[in-house]
Every structure is written in structure tokens, then in C-alpha cells.
Coordinates of C-alpha atoms in Angstrom, one line a residue:
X111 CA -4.2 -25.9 -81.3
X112 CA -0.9 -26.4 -83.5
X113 CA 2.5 -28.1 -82.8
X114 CA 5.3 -26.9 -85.3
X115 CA 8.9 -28.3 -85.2
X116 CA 12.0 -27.4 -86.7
X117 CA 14.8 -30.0 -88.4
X118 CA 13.3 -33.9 -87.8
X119 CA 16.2 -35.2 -89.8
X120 CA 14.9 -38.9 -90.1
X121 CA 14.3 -39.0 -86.6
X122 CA 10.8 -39.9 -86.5
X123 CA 10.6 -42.0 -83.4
X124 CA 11.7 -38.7 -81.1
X125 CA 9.5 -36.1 -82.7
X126 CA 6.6 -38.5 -82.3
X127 CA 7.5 -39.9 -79.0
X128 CA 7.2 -36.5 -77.8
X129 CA 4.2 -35.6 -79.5
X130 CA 2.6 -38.1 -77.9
X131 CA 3.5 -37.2 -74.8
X132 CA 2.6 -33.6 -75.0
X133 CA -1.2 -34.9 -76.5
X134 CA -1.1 -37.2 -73.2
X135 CA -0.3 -34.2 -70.7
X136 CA -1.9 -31.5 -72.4
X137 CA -5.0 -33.1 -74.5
X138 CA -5.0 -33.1 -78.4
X139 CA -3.4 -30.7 -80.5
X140 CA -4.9 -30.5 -84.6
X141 CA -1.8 -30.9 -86.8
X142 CA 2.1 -30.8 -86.4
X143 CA 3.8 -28.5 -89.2
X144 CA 7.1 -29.0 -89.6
X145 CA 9.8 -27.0 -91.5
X146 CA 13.7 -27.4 -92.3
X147 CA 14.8 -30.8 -92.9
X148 CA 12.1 -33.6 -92.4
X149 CA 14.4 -36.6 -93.5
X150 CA 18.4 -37.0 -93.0
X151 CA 20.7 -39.3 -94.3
X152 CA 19.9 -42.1 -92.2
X153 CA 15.6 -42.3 -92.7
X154 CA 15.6 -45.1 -94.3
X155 CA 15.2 -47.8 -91.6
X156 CA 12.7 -45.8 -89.5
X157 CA 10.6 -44.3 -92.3
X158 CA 10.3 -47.6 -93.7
X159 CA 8.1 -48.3 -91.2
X160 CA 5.8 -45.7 -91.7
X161 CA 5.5 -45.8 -95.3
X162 CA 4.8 -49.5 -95.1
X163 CA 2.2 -48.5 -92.2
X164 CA 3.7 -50.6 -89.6
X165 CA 3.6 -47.3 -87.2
X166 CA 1.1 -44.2 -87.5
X167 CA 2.0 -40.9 -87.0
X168 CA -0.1 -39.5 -84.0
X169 CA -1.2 -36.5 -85.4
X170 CA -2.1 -35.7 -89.0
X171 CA 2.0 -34.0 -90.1
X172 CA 2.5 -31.5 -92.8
X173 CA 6.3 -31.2 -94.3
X174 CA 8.2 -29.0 -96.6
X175 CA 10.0 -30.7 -99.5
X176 CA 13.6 -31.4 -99.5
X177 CA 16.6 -28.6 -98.9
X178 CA 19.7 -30.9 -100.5
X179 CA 19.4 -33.5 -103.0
X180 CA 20.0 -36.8 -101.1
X181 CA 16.5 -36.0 -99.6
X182 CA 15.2 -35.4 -103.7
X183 CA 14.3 -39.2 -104.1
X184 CA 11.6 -39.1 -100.7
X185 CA 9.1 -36.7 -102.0
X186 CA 7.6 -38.3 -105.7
X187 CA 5.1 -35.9 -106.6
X188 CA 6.3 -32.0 -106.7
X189 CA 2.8 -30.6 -106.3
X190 CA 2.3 -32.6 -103.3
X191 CA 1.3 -36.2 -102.3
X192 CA 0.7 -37.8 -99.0
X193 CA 3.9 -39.9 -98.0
X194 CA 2.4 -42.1 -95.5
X195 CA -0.4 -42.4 -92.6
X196 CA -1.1 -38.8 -91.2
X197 CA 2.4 -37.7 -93.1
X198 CA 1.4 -35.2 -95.9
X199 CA 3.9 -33.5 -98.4
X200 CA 2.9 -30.2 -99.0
X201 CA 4.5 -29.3 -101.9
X202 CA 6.8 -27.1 -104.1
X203 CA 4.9 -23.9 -102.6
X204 CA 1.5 -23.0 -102.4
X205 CA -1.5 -22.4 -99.6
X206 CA -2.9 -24.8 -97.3
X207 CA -6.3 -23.9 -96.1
X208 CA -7.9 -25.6 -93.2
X209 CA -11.7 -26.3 -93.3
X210 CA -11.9 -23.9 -90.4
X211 CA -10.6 -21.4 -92.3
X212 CA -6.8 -21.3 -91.6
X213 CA -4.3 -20.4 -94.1
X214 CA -0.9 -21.6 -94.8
X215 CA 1.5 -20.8 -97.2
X216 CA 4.0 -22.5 -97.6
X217 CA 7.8 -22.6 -99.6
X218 CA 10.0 -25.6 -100.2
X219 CA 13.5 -26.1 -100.5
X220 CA 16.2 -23.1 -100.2
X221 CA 17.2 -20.0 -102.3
X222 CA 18.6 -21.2 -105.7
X223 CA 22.3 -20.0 -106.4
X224 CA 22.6 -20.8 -109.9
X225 CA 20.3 -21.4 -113.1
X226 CA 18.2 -23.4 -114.0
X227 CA 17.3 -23.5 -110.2
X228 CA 18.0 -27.8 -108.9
X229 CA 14.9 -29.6 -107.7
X230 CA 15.7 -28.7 -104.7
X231 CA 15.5 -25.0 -104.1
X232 CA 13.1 -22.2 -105.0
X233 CA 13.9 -19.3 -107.6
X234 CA 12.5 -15.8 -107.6
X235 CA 10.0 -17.2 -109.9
X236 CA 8.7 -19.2 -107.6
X237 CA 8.6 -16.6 -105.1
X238 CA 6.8 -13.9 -107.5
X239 CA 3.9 -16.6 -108.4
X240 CA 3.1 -17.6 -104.9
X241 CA 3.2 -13.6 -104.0
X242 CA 0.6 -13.6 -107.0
X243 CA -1.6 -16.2 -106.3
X244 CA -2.4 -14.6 -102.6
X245 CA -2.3 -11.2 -103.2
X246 CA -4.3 -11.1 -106.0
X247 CA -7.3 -12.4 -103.5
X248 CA -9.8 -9.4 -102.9
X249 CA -8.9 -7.5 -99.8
X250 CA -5.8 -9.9 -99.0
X251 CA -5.3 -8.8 -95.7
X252 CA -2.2 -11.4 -95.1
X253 CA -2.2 -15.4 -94.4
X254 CA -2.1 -17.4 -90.8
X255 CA 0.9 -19.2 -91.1
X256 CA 4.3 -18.9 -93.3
X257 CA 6.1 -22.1 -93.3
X258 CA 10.1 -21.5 -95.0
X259 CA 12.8 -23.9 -94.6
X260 CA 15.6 -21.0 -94.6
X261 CA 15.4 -18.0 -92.1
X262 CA 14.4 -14.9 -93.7
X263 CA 17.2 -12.3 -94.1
X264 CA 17.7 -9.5 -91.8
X265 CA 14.8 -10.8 -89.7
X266 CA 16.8 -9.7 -86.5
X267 CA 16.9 -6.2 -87.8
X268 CA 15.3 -3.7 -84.5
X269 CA 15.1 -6.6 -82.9
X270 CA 16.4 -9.0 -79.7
X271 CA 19.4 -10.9 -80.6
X272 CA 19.2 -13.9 -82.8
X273 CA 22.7 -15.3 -80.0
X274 CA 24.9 -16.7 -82.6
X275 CA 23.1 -16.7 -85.7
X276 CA 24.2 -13.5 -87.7
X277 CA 20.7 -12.5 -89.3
X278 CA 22.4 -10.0 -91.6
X279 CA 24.5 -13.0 -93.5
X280 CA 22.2 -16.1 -92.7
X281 CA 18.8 -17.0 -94.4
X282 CA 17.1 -15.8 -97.5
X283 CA 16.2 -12.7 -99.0
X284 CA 13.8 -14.0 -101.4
X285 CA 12.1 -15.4 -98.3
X286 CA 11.8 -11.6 -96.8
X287 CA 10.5 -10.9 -99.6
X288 CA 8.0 -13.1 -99.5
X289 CA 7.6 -12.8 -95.7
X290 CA 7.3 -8.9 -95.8
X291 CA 4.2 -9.2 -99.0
X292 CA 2.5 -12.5 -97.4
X293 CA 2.5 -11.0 -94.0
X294 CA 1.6 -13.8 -92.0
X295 CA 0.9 -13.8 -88.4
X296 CA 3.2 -16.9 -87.9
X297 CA 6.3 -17.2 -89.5
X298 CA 8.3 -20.5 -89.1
X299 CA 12.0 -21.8 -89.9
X300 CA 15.0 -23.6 -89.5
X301 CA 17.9 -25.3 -90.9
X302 CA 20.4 -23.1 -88.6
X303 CA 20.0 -25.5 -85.4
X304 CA 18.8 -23.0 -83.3
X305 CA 16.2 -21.5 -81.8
X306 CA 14.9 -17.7 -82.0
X307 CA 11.5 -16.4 -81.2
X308 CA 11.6 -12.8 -82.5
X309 CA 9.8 -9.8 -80.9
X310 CA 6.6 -9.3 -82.7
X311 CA 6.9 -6.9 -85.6
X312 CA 4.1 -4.7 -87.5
X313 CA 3.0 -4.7 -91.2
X314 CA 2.4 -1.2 -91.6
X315 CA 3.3 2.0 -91.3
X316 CA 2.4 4.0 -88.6
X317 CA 0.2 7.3 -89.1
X318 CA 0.4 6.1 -92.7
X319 CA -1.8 2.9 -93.2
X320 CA -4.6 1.4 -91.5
X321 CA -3.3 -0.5 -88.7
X322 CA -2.6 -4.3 -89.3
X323 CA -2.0 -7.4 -87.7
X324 CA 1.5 -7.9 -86.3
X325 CA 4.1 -10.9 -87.2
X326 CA 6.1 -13.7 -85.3
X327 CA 8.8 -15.0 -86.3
X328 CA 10.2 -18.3 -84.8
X329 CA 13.2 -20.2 -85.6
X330 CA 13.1 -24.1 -84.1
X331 CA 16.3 -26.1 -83.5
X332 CA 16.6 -29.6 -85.0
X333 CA 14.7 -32.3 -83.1
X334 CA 16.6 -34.5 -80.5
X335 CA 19.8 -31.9 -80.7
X336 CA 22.0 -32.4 -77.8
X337 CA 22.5 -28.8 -76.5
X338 CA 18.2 -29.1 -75.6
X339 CA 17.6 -26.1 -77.9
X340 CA 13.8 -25.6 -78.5
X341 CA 12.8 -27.8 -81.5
X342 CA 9.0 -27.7 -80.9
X343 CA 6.9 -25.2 -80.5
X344 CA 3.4 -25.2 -79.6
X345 CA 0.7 -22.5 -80.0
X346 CA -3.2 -21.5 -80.5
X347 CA -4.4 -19.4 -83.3
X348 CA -8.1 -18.4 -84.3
X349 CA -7.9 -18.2 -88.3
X350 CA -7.7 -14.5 -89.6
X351 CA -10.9 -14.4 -91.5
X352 CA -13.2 -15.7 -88.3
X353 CA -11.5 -12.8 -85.7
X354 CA -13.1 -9.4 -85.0
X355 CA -11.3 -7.1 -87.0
X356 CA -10.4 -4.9 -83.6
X357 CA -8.9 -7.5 -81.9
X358 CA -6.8 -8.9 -85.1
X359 CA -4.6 -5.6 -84.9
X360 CA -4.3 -5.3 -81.5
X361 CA -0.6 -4.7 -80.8
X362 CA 1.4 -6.5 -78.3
X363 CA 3.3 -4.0 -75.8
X364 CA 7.1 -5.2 -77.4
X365 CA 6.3 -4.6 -81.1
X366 CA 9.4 -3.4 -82.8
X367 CA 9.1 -2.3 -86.4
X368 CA 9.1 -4.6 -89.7
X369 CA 12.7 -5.7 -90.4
X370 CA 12.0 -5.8 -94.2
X371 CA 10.9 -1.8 -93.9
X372 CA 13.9 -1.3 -96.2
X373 CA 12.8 -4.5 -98.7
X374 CA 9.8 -2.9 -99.0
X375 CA 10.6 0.4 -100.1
X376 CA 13.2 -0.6 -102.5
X377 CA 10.6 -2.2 -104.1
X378 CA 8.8 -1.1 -107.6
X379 CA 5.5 1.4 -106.7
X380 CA 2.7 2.7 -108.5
X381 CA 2.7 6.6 -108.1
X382 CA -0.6 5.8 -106.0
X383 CA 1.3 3.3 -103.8
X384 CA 4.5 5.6 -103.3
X385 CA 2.2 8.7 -102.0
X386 CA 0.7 6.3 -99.5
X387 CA 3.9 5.0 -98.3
X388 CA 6.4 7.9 -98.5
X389 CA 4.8 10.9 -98.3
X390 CA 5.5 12.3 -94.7
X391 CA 2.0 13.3 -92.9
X392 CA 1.1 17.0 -92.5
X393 CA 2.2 17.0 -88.9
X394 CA 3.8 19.2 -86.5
X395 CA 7.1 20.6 -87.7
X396 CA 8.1 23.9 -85.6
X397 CA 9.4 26.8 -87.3
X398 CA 10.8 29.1 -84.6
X399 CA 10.9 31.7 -87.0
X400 CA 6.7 31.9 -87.3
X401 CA 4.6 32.4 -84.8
X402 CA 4.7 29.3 -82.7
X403 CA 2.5 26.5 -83.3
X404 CA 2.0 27.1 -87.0
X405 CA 2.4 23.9 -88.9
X406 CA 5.5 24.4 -91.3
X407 CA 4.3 22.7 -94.7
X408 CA 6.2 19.5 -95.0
X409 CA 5.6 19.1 -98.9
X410 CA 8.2 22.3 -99.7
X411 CA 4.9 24.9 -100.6
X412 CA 5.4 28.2 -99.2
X413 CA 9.2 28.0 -98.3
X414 CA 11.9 30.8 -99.5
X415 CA 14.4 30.1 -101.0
X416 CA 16.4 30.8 -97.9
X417 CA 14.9 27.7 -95.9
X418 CA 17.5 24.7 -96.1
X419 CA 16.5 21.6 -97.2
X420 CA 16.1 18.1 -94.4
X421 CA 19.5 16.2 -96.0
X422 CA 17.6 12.9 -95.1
X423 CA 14.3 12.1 -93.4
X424 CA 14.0 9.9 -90.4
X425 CA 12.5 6.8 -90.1
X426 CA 8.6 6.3 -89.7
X427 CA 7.6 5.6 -85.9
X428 CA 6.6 1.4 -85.8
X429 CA 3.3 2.4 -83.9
X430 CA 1.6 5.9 -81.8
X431 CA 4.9 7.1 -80.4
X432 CA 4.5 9.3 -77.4
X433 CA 7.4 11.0 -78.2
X434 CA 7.7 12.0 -82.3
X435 CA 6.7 15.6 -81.3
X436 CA 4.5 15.0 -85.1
X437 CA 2.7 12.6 -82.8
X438 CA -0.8 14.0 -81.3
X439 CA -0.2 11.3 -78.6
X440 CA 2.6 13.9 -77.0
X441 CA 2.0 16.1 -74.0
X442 CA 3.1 19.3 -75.8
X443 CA 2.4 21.3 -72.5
X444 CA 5.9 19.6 -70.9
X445 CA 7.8 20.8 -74.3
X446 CA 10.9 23.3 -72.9
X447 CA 12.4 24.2 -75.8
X448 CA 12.3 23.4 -79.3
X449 CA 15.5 23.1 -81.9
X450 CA 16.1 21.8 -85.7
X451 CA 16.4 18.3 -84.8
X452 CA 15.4 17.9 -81.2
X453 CA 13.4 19.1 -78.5
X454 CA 13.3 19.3 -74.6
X455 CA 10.6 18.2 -72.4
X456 CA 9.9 17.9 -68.4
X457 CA 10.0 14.2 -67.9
X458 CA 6.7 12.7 -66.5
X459 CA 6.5 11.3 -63.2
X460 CA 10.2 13.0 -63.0
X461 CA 12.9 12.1 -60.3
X462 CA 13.0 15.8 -59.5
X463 CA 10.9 19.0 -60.7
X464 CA 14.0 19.4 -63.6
X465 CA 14.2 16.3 -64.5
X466 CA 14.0 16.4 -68.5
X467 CA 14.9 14.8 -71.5
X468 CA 16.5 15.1 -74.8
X469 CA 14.4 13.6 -77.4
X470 CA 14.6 13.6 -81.6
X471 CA 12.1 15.6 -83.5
X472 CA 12.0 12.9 -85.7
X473 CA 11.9 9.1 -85.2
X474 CA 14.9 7.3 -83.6
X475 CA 15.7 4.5 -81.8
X476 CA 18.7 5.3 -80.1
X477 CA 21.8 7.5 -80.1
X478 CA 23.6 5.1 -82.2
X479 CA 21.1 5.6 -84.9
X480 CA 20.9 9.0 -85.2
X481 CA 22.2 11.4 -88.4
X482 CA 24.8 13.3 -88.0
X483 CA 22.8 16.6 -87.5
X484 CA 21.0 14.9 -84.9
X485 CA 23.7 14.1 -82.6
X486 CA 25.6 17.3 -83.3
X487 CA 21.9 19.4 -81.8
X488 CA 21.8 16.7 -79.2
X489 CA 25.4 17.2 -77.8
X490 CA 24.7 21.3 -78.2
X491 CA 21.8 20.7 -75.8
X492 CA 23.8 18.8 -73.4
X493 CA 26.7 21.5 -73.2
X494 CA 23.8 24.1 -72.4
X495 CA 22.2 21.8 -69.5
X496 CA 25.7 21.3 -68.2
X497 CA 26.4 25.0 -68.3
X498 CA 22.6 25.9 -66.2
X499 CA 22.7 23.4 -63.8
X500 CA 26.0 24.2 -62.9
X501 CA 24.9 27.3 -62.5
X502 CA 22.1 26.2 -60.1
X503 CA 25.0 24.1 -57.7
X504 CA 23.7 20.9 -59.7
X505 CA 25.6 18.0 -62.4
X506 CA 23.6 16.2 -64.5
X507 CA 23.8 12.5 -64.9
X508 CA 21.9 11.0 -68.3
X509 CA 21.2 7.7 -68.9
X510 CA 19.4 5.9 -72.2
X511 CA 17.6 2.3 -71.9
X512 CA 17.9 1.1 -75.5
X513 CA 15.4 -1.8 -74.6
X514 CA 11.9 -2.2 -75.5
X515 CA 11.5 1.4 -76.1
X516 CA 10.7 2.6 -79.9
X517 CA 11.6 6.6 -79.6
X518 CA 15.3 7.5 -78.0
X519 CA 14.8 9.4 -74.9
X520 CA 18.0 10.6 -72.9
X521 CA 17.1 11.0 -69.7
X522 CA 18.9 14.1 -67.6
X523 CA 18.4 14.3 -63.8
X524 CA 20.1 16.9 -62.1
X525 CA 21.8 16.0 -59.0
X526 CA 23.9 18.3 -55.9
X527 CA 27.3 19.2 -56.7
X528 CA 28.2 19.3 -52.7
X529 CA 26.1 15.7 -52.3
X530 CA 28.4 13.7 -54.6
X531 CA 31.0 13.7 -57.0
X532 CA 31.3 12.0 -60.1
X533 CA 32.4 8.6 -58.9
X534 CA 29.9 8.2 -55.7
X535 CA 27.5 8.3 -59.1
X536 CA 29.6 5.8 -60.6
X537 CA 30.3 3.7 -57.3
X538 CA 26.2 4.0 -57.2
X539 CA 25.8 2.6 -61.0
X540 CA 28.0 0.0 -60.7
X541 CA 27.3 -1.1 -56.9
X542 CA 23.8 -1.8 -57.9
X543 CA 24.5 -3.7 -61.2
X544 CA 26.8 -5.8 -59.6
X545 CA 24.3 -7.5 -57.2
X546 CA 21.8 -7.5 -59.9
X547 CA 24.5 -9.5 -61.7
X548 CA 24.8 -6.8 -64.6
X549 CA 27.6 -6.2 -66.3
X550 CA 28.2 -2.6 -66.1
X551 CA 31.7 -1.3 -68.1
X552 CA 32.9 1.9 -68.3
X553 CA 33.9 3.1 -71.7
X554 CA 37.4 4.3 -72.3
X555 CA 38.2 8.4 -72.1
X556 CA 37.9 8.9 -75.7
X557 CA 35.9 6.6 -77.3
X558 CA 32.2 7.0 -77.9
X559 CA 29.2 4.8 -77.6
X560 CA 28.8 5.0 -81.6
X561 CA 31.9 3.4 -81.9
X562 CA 31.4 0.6 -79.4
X563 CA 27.6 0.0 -79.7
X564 CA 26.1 -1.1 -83.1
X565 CA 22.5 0.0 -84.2
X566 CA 19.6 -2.4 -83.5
X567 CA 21.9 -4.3 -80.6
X568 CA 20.1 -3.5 -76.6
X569 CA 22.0 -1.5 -74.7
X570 CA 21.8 0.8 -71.1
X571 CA 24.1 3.8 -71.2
X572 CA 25.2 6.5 -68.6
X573 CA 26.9 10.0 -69.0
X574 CA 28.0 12.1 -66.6
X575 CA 28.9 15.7 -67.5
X576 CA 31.8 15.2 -66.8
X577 CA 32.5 13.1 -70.0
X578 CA 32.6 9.5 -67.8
X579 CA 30.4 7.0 -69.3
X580 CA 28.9 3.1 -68.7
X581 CA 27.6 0.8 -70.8
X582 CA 26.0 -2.1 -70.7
X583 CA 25.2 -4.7 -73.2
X584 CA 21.6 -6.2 -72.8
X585 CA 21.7 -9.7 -74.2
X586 CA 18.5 -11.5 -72.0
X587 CA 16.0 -9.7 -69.3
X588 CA 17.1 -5.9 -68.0
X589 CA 15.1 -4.0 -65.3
X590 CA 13.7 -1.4 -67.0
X591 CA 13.2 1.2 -64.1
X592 CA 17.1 0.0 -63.3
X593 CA 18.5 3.9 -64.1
X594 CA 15.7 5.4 -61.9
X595 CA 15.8 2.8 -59.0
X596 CA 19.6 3.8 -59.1
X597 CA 19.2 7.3 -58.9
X598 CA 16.6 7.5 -56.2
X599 CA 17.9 4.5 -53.9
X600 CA 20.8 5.8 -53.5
X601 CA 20.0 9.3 -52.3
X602 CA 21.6 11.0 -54.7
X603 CA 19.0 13.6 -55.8
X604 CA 18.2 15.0 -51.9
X605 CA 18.0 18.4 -52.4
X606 CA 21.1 21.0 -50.3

């Protein structure tokens, strides 16, 4: 059992006080880690008091080195020294490990902006030797524990919102660097007075590498801050090499993929390493022009010349995707129809017997990350449902959840012309939002949701076919059945 804790800032007396009263209410916990800044510019007075061993920590402490230098002159020995009673200074970077086995790595200071890097901040040097020092180990399979100061870059990437914190600008991108090699199974930060427990993300690559432990990445707020933003954080973890190898890569239901996927592709490969990460897997890629079912080769073999070249391959699925039609995990017996970039299928456990959805061949997340060829296929297959259920006395209404979902499925239920217009759907939508207390907009007449919705950021969408369209902005908890429960409580799909 571990405590970790984000900025202490001098204040010793608060982080301990509660410590203590955590160990009294919930029994003892092994060590407290903390990360960000451990002393501010007013320590002196209580950390004399310590370092004199007038008072004791409670529990034996572990803290990163100093991020600025009016901290420099606190931490004597670079490699590491204790400080005090039960108050250990790791050092400039390296790996703890635990006599039960636990490893943690650790990295002091922040990212260097000029040369020779000051005392206080870590260089890609120091990055590259601790990467060294731990992946060099026989069958590394990744550490425990990640201790940083800074926030990784991009960390937010596919993932639930960071609030204020702007993942894309804030943090460092040596330490995703170093994040996305170590991959540890706890990553923790601070320095940005917040605090931001990421979804779980994997460390490998679906139907491309043996399945691996996923990562979480938490962000603690500095101790004692007034707005009562999370500053300590407690948790449980069996060390790596003592778990059952099955049980270590078990993935958690809201795994998103790795936020550094791009880091780690930009950077250098052996031939040997590049086939195992890039090479797409001889899967299912249709070619209505053979006889159906025959697997197209994906390596360029066999093609004329007449056969057009993918302009850009879509991203890898984070985990078995029930709905990347190269996936064996889909039910190919609901597949309707089959194009370039997307396919058709019945929906399962469907609101009505035509209930189906429009999903990419390949892997996307939602419409606002799909290529251009994509959404033009995607928009052709929505004219053509408009046009047969029209046909058959019905509008459609399509709705996306882009929440906790991996693979972009637009969902199209078909629903009585002479039952409802366009805005009893709406009135419906809306009506049922409000007393959930969402916040249900409709987008203006000729805007789109690409141009009011950024990639990565939860969203629930609805289209009707008559060009009308909702949107709402998931920023905490959203039903997820919510477009369903809509449809079917509201009577909407009774048949004439």
C-alpha cells in the first residue's frame, strides 16, 4: 500500500498531518512518494525541525530533487542522500527497487531549455541513459512506478479532458519519451496545481505485439491548495515481477490507446523493429471485384497496375475491436454491404429489425477523425439510406457517442414518416437532456461537426436526414445508452 502526493512546497506539517490521519483511519500504508516541488520558498523554519530530528516523518518519504534553483541548496548529494528521519532524496534519476520487488524510476528536476543543462533540470542525456540502464535488463517488460516532476506531453491525447491544463503545450516531451520506453504501470506528476487521473492507456499495439500491461497516469495538485484539488493519492500495487503473467495484461474496460503512439513511431527502428511495428496484418481487406471473401494481399503482391494505391493508412485499433472489419472478433454474418472505406452492418440487439450502422473499414475513433475519403464514403452511404427508407414511408435519425468507445460507429434507426417530424425528434432529444441536466445544442444550418468538435475531445452527436444536427460536449459522466433510451422512450420507432 502506497501514498503519493503532488507539490508539498515546504509544507510539511499538512502533508504529514494528514498522513497520519489516513494511517489512523485506514491502518499503515509502506512509503509516501512524492513528486513536483517538495520544498518552497518558505521551508526553512519547518524543515528545520526535521533535519535537526525534533519531528519524524510518519512514514518512510521518497522526493524528487529540485525543479528551480532556490530549492538547489536543500538536496547536497546529486546521486541521492537521505535528508532527514524517514525523508530520502532519491536522486538525479535512476531506479528504486523495493526489497519486495517493486521498481521505481524515477527523474528529477524539469526539461532543460538551454546548454549546459542548470542543476536543476534533466537533459536528453539524462533521459537516454536512464532509458539504457532499464531497457538493457533481459526481457524488460516495463517498471512499477514512474515518478516525473513535469507532466508528460500530449499525455491527454484519446483521452478524458485534462479541465484546464492544455496537455498539447504543458509538460515535457523528453518525459513522454521516457514514459512511452519505461512503460510503467504508475505514472506520477505535478507542478501544474492540478489534478488529472487519466484513462488507462496500453503499451502495445493491438494484433501486432503480445499484449502488455496498461499505464496510469495521475497528476496531483499541490498539498494544502485552497481550491481542495486532490493532492494525495493512495493506491495498492503487487510488484510486476511477483504477478501471474495473465492477470498483469488484463485490460481495464476504458483503455484508450498510448498517447505517445506517434513518439513512438517517429522514433529510430531496426528493419526488424519497423516490420513488427508497421507492417499492417494479413487481414480482411474486401475486394468487390474477386470473388467475395478472398483476402486482398495487403503487402502490394499480386495487384495490377490498375488498383489505386491507400493515400494514408489508418490508425492501429488500441485493443480486439469488434468493429475493424480486419478484426476476427466481428460478426461478419450482420455485414450489409461493403465499400472502399466503410461498411454497413445490422446493429445487434437493434431498436428495430433495420436498425444499422455505418462503421470505417479501418480504425477510427470518431467522425472528426476520419480522412477525407472516409467521410466522403460515409456521407455517400447516408444519401443512399436516406433515399431507401424514404422509400419504405421511414426518416432516419443517426446518432454517434464519442465516449468510451474505441471504433466510430454511427448509429441509423429508421423511424415513421406519418409518426413524427423532424422536430418531435428534436423536442424528444432535447426534452430528455434537459432533465438529465445535459447540455444539448443544435449546430447552426451550415456548419459541421468537424468544424465545431476537435479530435480526441467526448462528444454525443445527432443527425437527422433532414440536415438538423445536436451536439453535445461530454466534459464529466454521460449515459451511455442515452441515444437509445431516447429513441425507444419516446415512442418514436412504433411501427404504422
Amino acid at each position: 500500500r502506497r501514498l503519493a502526493c503532488g507539490d508539498v512546497e515546504g509544507r510539511l506539517e499538512t502533508i504529514f498531518g494528514r498522513v497520519r490521519a489516513i494511517q489512523a483511519k485506514s491502518g499503515r500504508f509502506d512509503m509516501l512518494l512524492c513528486v513536483g516541488n517538495f520544498f518552497g520558498s518558505t521551508s526553512e523554519a519547518e524543515w528545520a525541525e526535521y533535519r535537526t530530528g525534533a519531528k519524524k516523518a510518519p512514514i518512510p518519504t521518497y522526493v524528487l530533487g529540485a525543479n528551480n534553483q532556490d530549492t538547489l541548496s536543500y538536496f547536497p548529494d546529486v546521486s541521492g542522500c537521505e535528508l532527514a528521519e524517514n525523508i530520502t532524496y532519491l536522486g538525479r534519476r535512476g531506479v528504486y527497487s523495493g526489497c519486495s520487488g517493486l521498481q521505481i524510476a524515477y527523474l528529477s528536476g524539469t526539461e532543460a531549455q538551454e546548454q549546459p543543462a542548470p542543476a536543476h533540470s534533466f537533459s536528453t542525456k539524462d533521459v537516454a541513459e536512464l532509458k539504457t540502464s532499464l531497457l538493457s535488463t533481459p526481457n524488460f517488460r516495463g517498471v512499477d512506478i514512474l515518478l516525473t516532476s513535469p507532466w508528460p506531453r500530449d499525455v491527454g491525447t484519446f483521452a478524458n479532458s485534462a479541465g484546464e491544463i492544455d496537455t498539447k503545450k504543458c509538460g515535457s516531451k523528453l518525459v513522454s519519451d521516457l514514459a512511452a520506453s519505461l512503460k510503467p504501470r504508475y505514472h506520477f506528476a505535478a507542478l501544474e496545481k492540478a489534478y488529472y487521473e487519466r484513462l488507462p492507456y496500453r503499451n502495445h499495439m493491438v494484433l501486432q505485439e503480445t499484449p502488455q500491461h496498461v499505464t496510469r497516469f495521475i497528476a496531483l495538485a499541490d498539498v494544502g491548495n485552497t481550491s481542495k484539488k486532490k493532492y494525495l493519492y493512495a493506491f495498492s500495487i503487487v510488484p510486476m515481477s511477483s504477478m501471474d503473467p495473465a492477470e498483469l495484461v488484463k485490460q481495464p474496460q476504458d483503455v484508450t490507446e498510448n498517447p505517445y503512439r506517434k513518439l513512438r513511431k517517429e522514433a529510430p527502428k531496426s528493419k526488424a523493429l519497423l516490420g513488427a511495428e508497421e507492417e499492417p496484418a494479413h487481414q480482411f481487406f474486401f475486394d468487390l471485384n474477386k470473388h467475395q471473401g478472398k483476402k486482398r494481399p495487403s503487402d502490394g503482391k499480386e495487384r495490377g497496375d490498375s488498383q489505386p494505391k491507400q493515400a494514408k493508412k489508418p490508425p492501429q485499433p488500441t485493443g480486439p475491436c469488434w468493429f475493424c472489419l480486419a478484426s476476427p472478433e466481428v460478426e461478419k454474418h450482420l455485414v450489409v454491404s461493403i465499400g472502399t472505406h466503410c461498411y454497413l452492418a445490422l446493429a445487434k440487439g437493434g431498436l428495430s429489425p433495420d436498425h444499422v450502422l455505418i462503421l470505417p473499414i479501418g480504425h477510427y475513433q470518431s467522425v472528426v477523425d476520419l480522412s477525407s475519403e472516409v467521410l466522403e464514403e460515409v456521407t455517400k452511404y447516408k444519401a443512399a439510406l436516406k433515399e431507401f427508407f424514404r422509400s419504405k414511408g421511414k426518416r432516419y435519425v443517426l446518432f454517434e457517442r464519442n465516449y468510451r468507445s474505441q471504433h466510430l460507429q454511427l448509429q441509423v434507426v429508421p423511424v415513421p414518416l406519418d409518426l413524427c417530424t423532424s422536430e418531435d425528434i428534436k423536442e424528444a432529444f432535447i426534452a430528455q437532456a434537459q432533465e438529465q441536466q445535459i447540455e444539448l445544442l443544435e449546430i447552426p444550418e451550415h456548419s459541421d461537426i468537424t468544424q465545431v468538435a476537435q479530435p480526441g475531445t467526448p462528444y454525443f452527436y445527432v443527425e437527422l436526414d433532414t440536415g438538423e444536427k445536436l451536439l453535445h460536449r461530454i466534459r464529466g459522466r454521460f449515459p451511455l445508452q442515452f441515444g437509445r433510451e431516447v429513441l425507444a422512450s419516446e415512442a418514436l420507432l412504433a411501427q404504422p
